[in-house]
mmCIF file of C-alpha atoms and ligand atoms in Angstrom:
data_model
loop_
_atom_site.group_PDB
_atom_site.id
_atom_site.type_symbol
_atom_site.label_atom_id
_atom_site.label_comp_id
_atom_site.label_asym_id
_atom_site.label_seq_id
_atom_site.Cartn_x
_atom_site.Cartn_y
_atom_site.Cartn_z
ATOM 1 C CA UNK A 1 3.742 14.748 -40.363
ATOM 2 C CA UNK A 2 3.055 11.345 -38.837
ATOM 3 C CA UNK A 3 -0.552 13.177 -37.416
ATOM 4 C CA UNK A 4 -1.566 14.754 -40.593
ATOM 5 C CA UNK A 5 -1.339 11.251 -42.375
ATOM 6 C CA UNK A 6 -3.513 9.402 -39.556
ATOM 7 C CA UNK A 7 -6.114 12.475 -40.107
ATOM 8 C CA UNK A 8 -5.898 12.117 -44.421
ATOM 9 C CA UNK A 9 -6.583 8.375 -43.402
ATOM 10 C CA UNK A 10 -9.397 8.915 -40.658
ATOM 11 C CA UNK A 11 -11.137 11.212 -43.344
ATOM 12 C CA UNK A 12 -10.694 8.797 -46.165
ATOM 13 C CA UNK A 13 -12.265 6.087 -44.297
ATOM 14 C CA UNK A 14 -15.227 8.317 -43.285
ATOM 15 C CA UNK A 15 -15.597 9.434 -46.843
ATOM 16 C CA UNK A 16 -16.189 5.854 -47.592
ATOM 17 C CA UNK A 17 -17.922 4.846 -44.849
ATOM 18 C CA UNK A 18 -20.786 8.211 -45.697
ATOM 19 C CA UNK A 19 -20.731 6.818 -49.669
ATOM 20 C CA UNK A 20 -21.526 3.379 -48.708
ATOM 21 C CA UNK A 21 -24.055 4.394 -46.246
ATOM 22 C CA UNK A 22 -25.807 6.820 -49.020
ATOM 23 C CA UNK A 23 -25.668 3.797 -51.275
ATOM 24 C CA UNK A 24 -27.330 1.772 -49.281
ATOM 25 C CA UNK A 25 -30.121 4.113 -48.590
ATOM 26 C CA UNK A 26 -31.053 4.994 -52.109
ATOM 27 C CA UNK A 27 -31.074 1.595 -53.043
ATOM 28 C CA UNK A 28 -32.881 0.378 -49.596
ATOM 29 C CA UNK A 29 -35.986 -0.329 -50.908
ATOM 30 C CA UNK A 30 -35.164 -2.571 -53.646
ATOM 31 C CA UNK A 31 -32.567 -4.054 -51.683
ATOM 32 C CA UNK A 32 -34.154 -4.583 -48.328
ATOM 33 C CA UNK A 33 -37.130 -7.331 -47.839
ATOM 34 C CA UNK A 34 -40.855 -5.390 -47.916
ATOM 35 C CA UNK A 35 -43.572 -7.309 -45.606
ATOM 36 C CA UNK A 36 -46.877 -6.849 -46.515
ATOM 37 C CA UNK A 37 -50.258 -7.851 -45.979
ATOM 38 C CA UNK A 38 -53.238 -8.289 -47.877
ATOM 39 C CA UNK A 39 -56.377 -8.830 -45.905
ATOM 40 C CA UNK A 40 -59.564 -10.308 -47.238
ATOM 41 C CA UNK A 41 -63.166 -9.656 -45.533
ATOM 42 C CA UNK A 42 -64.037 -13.329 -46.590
ATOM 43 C CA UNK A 43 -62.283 -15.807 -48.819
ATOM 44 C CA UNK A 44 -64.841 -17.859 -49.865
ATOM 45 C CA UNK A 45 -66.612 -14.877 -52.031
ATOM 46 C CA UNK A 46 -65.476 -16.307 -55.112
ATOM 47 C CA UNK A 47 -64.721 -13.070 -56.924
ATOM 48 C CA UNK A 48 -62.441 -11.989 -53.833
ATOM 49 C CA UNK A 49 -61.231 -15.859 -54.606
ATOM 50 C CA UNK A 50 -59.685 -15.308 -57.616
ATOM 51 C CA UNK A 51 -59.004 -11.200 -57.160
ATOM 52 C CA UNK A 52 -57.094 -12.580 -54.044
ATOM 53 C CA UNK A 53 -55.391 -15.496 -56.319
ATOM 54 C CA UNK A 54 -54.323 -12.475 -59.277
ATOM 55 C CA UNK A 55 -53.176 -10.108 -56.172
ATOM 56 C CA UNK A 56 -50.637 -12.755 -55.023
ATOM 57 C CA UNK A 57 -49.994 -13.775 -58.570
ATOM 58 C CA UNK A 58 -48.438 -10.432 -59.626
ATOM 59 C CA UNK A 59 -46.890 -9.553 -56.295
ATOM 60 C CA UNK A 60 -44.718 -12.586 -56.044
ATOM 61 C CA UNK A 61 -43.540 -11.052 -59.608
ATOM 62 C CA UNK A 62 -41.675 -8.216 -56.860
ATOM 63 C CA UNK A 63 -38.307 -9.234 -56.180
ATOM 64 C CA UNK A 64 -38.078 -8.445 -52.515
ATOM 65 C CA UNK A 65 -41.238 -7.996 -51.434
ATOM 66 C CA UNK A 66 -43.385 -11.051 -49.348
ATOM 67 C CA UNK A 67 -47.003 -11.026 -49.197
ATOM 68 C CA UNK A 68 -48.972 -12.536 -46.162
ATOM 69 C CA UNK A 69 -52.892 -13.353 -47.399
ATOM 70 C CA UNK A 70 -55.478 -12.835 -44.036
ATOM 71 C CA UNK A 71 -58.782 -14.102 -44.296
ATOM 72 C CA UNK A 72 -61.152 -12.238 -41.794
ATOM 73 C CA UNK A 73 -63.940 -14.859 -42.584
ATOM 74 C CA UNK A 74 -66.456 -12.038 -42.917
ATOM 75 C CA UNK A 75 -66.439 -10.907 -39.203
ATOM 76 C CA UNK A 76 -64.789 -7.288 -38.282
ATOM 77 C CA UNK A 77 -64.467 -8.077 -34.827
ATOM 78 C CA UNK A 78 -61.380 -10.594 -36.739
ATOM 79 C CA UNK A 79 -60.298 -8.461 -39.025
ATOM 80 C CA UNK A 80 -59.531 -5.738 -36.700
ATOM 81 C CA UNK A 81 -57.496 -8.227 -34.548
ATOM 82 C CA UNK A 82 -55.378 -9.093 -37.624
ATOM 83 C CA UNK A 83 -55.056 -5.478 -38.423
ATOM 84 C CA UNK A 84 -53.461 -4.703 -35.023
ATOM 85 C CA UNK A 85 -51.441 -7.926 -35.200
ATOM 86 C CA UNK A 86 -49.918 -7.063 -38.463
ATOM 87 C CA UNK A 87 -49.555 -3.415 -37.373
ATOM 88 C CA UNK A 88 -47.457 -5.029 -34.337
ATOM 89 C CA UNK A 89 -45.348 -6.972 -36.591
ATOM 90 C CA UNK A 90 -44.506 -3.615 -38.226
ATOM 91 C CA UNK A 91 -45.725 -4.511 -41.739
ATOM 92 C CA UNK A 92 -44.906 -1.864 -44.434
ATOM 93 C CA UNK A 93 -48.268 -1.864 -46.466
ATOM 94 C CA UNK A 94 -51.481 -3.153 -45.840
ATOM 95 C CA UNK A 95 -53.803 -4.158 -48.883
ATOM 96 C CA UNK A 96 -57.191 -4.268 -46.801
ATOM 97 C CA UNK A 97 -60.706 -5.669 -47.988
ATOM 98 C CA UNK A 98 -62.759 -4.568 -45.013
ATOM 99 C CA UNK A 99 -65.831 -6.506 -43.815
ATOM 100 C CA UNK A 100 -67.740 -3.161 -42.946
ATOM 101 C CA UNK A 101 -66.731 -0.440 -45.193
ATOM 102 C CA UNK A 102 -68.478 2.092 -43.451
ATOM 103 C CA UNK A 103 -65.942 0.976 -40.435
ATOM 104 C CA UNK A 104 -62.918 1.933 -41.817
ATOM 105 C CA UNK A 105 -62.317 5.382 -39.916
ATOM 106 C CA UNK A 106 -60.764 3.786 -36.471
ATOM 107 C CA UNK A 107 -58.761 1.638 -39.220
ATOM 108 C CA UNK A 108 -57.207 4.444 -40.930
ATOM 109 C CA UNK A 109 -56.908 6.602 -37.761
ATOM 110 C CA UNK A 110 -54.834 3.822 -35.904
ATOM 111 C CA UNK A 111 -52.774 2.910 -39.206
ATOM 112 C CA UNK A 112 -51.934 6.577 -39.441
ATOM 113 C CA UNK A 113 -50.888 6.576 -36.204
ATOM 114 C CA UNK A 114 -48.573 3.853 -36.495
ATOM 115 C CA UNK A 115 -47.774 5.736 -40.104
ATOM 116 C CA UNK A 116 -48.247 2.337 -41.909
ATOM 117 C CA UNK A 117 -50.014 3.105 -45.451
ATOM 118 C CA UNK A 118 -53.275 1.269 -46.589
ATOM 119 C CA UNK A 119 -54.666 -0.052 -50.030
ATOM 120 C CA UNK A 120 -58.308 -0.393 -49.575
ATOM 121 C CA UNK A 121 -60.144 -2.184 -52.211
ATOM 122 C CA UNK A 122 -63.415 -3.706 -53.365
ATOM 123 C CA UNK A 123 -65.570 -2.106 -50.547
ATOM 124 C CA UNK A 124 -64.970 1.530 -50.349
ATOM 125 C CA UNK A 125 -64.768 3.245 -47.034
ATOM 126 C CA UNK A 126 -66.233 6.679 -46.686
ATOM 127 C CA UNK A 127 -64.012 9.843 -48.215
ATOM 128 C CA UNK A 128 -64.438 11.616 -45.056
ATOM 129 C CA UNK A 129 -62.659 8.412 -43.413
ATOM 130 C CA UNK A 130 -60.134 7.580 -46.603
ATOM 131 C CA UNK A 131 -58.642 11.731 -46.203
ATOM 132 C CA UNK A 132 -57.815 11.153 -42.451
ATOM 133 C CA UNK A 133 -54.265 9.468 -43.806
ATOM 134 C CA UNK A 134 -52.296 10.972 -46.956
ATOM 135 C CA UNK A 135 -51.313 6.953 -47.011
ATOM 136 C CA UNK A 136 -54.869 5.607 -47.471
ATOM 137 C CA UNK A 137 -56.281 4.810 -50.678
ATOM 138 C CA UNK A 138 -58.731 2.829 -52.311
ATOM 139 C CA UNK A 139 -58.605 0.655 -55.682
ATOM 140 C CA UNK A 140 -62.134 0.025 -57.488
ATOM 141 C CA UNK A 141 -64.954 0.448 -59.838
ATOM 142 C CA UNK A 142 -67.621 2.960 -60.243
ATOM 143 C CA UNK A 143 -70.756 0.966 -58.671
ATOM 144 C CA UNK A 144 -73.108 3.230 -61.191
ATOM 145 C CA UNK A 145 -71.212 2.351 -64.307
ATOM 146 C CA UNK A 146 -72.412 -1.732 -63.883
ATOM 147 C CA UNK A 147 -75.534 -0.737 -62.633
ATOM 148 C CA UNK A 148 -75.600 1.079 -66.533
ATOM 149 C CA UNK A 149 -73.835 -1.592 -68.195
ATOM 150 C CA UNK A 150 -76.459 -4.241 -66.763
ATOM 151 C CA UNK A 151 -79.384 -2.072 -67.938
ATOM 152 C CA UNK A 152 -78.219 -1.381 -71.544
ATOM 153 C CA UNK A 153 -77.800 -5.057 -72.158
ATOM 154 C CA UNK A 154 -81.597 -5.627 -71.227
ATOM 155 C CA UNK A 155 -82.407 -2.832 -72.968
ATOM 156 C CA UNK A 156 -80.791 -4.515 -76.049
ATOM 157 C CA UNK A 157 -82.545 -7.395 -75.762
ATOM 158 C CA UNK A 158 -86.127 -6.217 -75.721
ATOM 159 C CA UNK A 159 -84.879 -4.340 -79.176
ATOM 160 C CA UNK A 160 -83.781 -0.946 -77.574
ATOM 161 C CA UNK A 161 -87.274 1.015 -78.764
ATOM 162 C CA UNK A 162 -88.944 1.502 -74.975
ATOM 163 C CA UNK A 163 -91.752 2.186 -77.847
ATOM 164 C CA UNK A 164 -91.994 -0.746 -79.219
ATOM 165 C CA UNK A 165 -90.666 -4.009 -77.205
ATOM 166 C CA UNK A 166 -89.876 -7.444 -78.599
ATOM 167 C CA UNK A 167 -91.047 -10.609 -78.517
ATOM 168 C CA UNK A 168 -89.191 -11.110 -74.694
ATOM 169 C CA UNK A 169 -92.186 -8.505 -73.495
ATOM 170 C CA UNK A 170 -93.883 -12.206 -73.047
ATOM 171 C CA UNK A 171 -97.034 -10.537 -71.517
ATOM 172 C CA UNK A 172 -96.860 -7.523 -74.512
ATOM 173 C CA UNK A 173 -97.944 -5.039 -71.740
ATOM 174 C CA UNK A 174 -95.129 -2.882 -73.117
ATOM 175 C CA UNK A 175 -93.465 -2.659 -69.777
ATOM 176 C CA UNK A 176 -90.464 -4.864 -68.173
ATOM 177 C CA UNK A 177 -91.016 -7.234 -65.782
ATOM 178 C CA UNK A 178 -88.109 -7.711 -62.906
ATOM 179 C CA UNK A 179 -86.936 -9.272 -60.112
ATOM 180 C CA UNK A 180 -83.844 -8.230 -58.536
ATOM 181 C CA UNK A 181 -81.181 -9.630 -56.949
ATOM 182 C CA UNK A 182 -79.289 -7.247 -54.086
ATOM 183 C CA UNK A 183 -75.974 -7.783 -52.616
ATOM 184 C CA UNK A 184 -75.138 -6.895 -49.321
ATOM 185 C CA UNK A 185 -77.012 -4.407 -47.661
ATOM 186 C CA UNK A 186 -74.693 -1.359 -47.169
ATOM 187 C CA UNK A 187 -72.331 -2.613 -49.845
ATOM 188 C CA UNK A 188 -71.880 0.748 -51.925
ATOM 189 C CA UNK A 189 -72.442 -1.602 -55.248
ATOM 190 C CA UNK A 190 -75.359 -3.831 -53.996
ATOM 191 C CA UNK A 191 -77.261 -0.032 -53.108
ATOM 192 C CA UNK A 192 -76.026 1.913 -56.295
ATOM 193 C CA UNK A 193 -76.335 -0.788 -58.801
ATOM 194 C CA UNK A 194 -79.717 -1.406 -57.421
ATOM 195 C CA UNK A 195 -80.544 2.069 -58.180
ATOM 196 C CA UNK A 196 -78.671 2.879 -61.063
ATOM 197 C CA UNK A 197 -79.474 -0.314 -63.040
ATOM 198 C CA UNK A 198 -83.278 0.916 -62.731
ATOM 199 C CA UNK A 199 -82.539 4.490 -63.217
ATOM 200 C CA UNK A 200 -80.790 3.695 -66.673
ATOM 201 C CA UNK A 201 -84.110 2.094 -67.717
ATOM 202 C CA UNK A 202 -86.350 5.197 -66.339
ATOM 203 C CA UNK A 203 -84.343 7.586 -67.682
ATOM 204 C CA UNK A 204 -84.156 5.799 -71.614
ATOM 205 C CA UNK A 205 -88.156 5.833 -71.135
ATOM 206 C CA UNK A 206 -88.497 1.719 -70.870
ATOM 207 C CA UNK A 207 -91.312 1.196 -68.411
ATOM 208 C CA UNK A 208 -90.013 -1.521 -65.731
ATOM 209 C CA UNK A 209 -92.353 -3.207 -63.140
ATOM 210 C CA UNK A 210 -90.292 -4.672 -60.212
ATOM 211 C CA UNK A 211 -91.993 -7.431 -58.775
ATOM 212 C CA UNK A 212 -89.638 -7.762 -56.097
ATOM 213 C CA UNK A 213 -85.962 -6.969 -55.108
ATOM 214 C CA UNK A 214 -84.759 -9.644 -52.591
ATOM 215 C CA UNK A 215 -81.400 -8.748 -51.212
ATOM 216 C CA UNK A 216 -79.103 -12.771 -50.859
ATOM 217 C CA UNK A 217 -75.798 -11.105 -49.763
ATOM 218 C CA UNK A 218 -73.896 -11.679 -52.920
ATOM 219 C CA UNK A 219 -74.550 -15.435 -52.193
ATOM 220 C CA UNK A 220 -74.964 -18.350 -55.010
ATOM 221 C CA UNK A 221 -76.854 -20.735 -52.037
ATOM 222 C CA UNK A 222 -79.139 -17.684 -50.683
ATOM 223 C CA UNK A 223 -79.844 -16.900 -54.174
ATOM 224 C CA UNK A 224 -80.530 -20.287 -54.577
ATOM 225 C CA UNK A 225 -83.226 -20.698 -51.233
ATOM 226 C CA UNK A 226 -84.697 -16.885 -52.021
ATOM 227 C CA UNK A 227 -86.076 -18.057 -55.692
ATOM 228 C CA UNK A 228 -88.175 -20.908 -54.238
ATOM 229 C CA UNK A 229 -90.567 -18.365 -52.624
ATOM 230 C CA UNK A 230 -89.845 -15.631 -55.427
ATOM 231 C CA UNK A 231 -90.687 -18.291 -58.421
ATOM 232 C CA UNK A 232 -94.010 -19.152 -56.515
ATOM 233 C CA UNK A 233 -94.900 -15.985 -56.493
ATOM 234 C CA UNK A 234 -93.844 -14.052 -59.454
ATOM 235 C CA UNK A 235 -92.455 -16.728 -61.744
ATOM 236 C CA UNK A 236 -95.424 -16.647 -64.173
ATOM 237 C CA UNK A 237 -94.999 -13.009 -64.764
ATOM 238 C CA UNK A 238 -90.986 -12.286 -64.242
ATOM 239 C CA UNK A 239 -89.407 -11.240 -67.281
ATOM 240 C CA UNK A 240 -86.052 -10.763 -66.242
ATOM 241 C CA UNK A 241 -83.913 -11.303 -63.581
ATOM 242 C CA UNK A 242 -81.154 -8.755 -62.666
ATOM 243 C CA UNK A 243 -78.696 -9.762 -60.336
ATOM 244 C CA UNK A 244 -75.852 -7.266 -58.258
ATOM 245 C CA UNK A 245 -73.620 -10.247 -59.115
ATOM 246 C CA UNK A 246 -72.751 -13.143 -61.187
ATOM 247 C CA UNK A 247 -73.063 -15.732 -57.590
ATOM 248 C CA UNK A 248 -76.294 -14.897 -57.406
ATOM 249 C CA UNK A 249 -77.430 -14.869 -60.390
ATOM 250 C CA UNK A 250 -75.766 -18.704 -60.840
ATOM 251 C CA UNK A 251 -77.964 -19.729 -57.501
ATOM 252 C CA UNK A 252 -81.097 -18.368 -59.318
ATOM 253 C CA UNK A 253 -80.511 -20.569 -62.863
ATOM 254 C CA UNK A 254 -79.950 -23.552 -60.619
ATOM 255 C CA UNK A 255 -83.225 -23.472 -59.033
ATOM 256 C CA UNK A 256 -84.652 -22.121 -62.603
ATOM 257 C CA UNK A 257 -83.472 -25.146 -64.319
ATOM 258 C CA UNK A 258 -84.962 -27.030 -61.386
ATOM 259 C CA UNK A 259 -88.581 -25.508 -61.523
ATOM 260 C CA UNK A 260 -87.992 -26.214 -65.549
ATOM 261 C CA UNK A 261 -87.889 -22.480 -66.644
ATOM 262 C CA UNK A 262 -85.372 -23.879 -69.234
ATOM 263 C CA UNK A 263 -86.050 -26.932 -71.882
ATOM 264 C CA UNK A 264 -83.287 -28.051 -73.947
ATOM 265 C CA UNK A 265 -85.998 -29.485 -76.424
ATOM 266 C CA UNK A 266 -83.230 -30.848 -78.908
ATOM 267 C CA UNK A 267 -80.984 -31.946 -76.473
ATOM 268 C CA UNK A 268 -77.938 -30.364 -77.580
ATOM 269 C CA UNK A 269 -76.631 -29.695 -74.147
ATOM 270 C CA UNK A 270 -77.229 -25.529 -74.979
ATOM 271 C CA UNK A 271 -80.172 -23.882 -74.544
ATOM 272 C CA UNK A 272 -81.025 -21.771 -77.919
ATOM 273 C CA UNK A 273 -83.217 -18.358 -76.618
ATOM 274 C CA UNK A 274 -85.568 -17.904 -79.614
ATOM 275 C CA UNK A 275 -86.440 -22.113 -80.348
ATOM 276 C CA UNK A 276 -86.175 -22.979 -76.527
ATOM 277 C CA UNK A 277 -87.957 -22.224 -73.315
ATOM 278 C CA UNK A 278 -85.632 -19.566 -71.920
ATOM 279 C CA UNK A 279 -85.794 -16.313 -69.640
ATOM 280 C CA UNK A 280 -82.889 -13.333 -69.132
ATOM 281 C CA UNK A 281 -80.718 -13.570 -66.504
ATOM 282 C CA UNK A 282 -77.495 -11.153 -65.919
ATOM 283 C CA UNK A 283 -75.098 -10.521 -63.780
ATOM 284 C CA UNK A 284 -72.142 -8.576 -62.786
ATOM 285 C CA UNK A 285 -68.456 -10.243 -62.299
ATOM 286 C CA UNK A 286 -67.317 -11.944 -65.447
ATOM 287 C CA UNK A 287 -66.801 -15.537 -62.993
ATOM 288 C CA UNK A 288 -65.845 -18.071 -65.035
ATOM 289 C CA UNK A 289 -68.356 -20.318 -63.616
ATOM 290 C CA UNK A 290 -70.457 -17.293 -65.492
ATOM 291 C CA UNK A 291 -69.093 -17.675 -68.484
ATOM 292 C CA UNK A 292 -69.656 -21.321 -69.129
ATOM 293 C CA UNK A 293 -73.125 -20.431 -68.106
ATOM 294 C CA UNK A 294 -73.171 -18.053 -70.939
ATOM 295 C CA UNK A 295 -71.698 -20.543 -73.232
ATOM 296 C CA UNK A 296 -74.321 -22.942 -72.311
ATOM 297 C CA UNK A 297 -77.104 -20.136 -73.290
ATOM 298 C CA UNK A 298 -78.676 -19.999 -69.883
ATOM 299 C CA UNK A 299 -77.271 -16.616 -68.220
ATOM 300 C CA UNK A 300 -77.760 -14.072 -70.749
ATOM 301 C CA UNK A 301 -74.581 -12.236 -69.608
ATOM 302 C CA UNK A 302 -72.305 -10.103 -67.330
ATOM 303 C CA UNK A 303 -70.717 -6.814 -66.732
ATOM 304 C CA UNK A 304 -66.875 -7.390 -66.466
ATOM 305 C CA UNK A 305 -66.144 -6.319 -62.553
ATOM 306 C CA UNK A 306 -62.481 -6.289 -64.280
ATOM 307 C CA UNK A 307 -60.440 -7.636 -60.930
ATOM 308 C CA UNK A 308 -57.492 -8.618 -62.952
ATOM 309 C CA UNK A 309 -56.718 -4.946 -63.993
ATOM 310 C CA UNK A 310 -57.697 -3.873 -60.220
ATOM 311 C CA UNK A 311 -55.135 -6.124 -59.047
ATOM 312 C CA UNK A 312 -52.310 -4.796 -61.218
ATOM 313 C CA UNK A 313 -53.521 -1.244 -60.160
ATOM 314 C CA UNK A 314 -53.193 -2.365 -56.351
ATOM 315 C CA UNK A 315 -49.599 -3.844 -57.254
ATOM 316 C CA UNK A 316 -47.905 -0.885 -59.336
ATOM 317 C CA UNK A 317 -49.478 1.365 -56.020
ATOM 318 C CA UNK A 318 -48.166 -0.854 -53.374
ATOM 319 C CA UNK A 319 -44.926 -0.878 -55.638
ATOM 320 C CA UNK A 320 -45.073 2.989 -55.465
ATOM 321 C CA UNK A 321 -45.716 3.719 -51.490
ATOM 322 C CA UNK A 322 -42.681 0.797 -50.748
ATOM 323 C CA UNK A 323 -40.867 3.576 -53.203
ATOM 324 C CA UNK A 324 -39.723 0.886 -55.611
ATOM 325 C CA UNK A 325 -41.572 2.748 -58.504
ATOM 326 C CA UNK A 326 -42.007 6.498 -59.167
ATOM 327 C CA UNK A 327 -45.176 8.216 -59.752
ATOM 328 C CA UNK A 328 -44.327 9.034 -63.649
ATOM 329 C CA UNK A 329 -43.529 4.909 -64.083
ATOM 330 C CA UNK A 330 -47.326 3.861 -62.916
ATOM 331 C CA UNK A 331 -49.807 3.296 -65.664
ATOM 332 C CA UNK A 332 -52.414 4.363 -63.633
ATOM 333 C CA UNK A 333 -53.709 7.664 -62.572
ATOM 334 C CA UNK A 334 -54.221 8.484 -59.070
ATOM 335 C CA UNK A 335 -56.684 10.967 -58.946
ATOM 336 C CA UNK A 336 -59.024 12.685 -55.875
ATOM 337 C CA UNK A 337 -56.790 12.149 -52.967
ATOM 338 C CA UNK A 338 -55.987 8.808 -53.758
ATOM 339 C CA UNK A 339 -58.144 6.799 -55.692
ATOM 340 C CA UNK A 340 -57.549 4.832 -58.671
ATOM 341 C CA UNK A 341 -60.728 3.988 -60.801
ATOM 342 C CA UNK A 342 -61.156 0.651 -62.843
ATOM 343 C CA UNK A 343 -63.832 0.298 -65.950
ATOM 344 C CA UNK A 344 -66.360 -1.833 -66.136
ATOM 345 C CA UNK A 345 -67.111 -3.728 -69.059
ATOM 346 C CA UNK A 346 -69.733 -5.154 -70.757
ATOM 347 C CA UNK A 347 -68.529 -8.997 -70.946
ATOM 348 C CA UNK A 348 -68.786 -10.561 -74.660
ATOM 349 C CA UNK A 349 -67.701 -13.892 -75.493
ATOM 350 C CA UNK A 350 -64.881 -13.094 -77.744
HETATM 351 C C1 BGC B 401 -68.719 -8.177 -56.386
HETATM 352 C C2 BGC B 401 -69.388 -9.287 -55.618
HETATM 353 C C3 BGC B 401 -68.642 -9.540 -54.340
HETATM 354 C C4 BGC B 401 -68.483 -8.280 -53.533
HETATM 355 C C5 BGC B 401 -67.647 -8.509 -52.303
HETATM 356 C C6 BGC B 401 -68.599 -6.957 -55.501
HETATM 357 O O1 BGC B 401 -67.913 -5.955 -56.180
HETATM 358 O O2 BGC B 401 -69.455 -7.863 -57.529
HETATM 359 O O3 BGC B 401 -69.427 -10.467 -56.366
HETATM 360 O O4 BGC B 401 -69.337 -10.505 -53.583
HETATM 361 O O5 BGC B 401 -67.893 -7.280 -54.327
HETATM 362 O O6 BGC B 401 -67.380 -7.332 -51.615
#
């Protein structure tokens, strides 16, 4: 009698002991501390700045869940150190930026090895190398779309008739004088918005002349040097200047305004397009440093390279592989093996 009752007991407190353990499980991940890491190729780009900035923002909004910020300081010989450190450390999600995107395989092999899941963003590694790891994906925008978005808003401007262009054809030759402005060499949106931006013109039937495409590594001081030489040489003839990004384009007013391609004749502190000496300039980012420039009346305007709704894309993801949100809850779509897809926008002032 005595032996049945110690066995009721010693299978009572089991019982308990399995329900508190199951409990605990389930509710683990909400429960039990995440670490993860987000990685940034370089920290003084200032749109990875302030994508970096509305990253961390929304994150700390996660109970439970720290966030480490990296800066690789645009070397991959760095980054790859920090990878392994953090890798070593046994962090549950890394949120990587790489400096080379076309050197992300031995990243994804080793991470996938180590099973630790990765959020690329911004600079898109090769499909061939994202499909190694069921855990890899990559959060961005469609390079082609801006390139599109730049060209329309030209196209606008000159009065959208390729037949017929406005007054801004200043030489009336009936074709569009440009300079460009490349990013990074390699980048997938310095080389596709470089081609599509033209394309979109080609293929509307506006003639375009490009005088010269100079690439200045998504840099406002580059920019800044480059358009010395390029506004000796072409300045009396460029008609507009496209830039792969609103940094650049901000390096090129500066040394506009300084070779006086710009006269605020009244003095208002605003430039006014059709009274004042004035020539098109756009760029891609929506910076705000952009958009007082486009307040001003000097940069023409941007294509939204919408990093706010990237970064809430990254989050609800990262909150979904820590298994703290299910697939139905996301308000994204995850689509081609793991890639979520951001809009651009055409940027307007209201
Ligand atoms: C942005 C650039 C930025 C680059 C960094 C691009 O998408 O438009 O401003 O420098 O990403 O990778």
């Amino acid at each position: 009698m005595k032996n049945q009752s110690v066995l009721k007991n010693i299978t009572i407190g089991f019982l308990l002991l399995l329900t508190f353990i199951l409990i605990a499980t389930s509710t683990g991940c909400s429960n039990q501390e995440k670490q993860t890491a987000l990685i940034l190729y370089n920290e003084n780009d200032p749109f990875i700045n302030t994508f970096a900035r509305q990253i961390e923002e929304l994150i700390s909004d996660i109970p439970n869940c720290q966030l480490e910020t990296i800066d690789s300081q645009n070397s991959q010989i760095i980054q790859n150190e920090q990878i392994e450190e953090m890798a070593a450390r046994k962090r549950d999600l890394l949120i990587i930026n790489p400096v080379d995107r076309l050197g992300s395989y031995s990243i994804v092999k080793k991470m996938k090895d180590q099973k630790i899941p990765i959020i690329f963003f911004n600079r898109e590694p090769l499909i061939e190398d994202l499909n190694i790891w069921d855990k890899a994906y990559y959060v961005g925008a469609r390079a082609e779309q801006s390139g599109q978005l730049q060209a329309e808003l030209i196209m606008g401007l000159f009065g959208s008739d390729p037949g017929q262009l406005n007054q801004y054809d200043r030489n009336g030759d009936t074709s569009i004088q440009v300079v460009i402005l490349k990013g990074e060499q390699g980048h997938q949106d310095a080389e596709i918005r470089t081609a599509e931006v033209v394309r979109a013109f080609r293929e509307r039937g506006f003639k375009l002349e490009i005088l010269i495409t100079e690439v200045a590594n998504w840099n406002q001081e580059q920019a800044f040097e480059k358009m010395e030489h390029i506004l000796k040489t072409y300045g009396s003839r460029m008609e507009v200047l496209l830039s792969n990004n609103d940094a650049m384009a901000i390096g090129a007013l500066e040394r506009m305004r300084q070779e006086d391609f710009f006269h605020d004749t009244n003095g208002n502190g605003r430039i006014d397009p059709l009274d004042e000496d004035w020539l098109p300039v756009v760029g891609i980012d929506g910076l705000a440093e952009a958009v007082k420039e486009i307040e001003s009346g000097y940069l023409y305007g941007t294509v939204l390279n919408d990093s706010l709704t990237q970064a809430k894309a990254i989050v609800e993801l990262s909150e979904y592989i820590l298994g703290m949100r299910d697939l139905d809850g996301m308000n994204f779509t995850i689509i081609d093996n793991n890639y979520i897809w951001i809009d651009y926008k055409v940027f307007t002032l209201d």
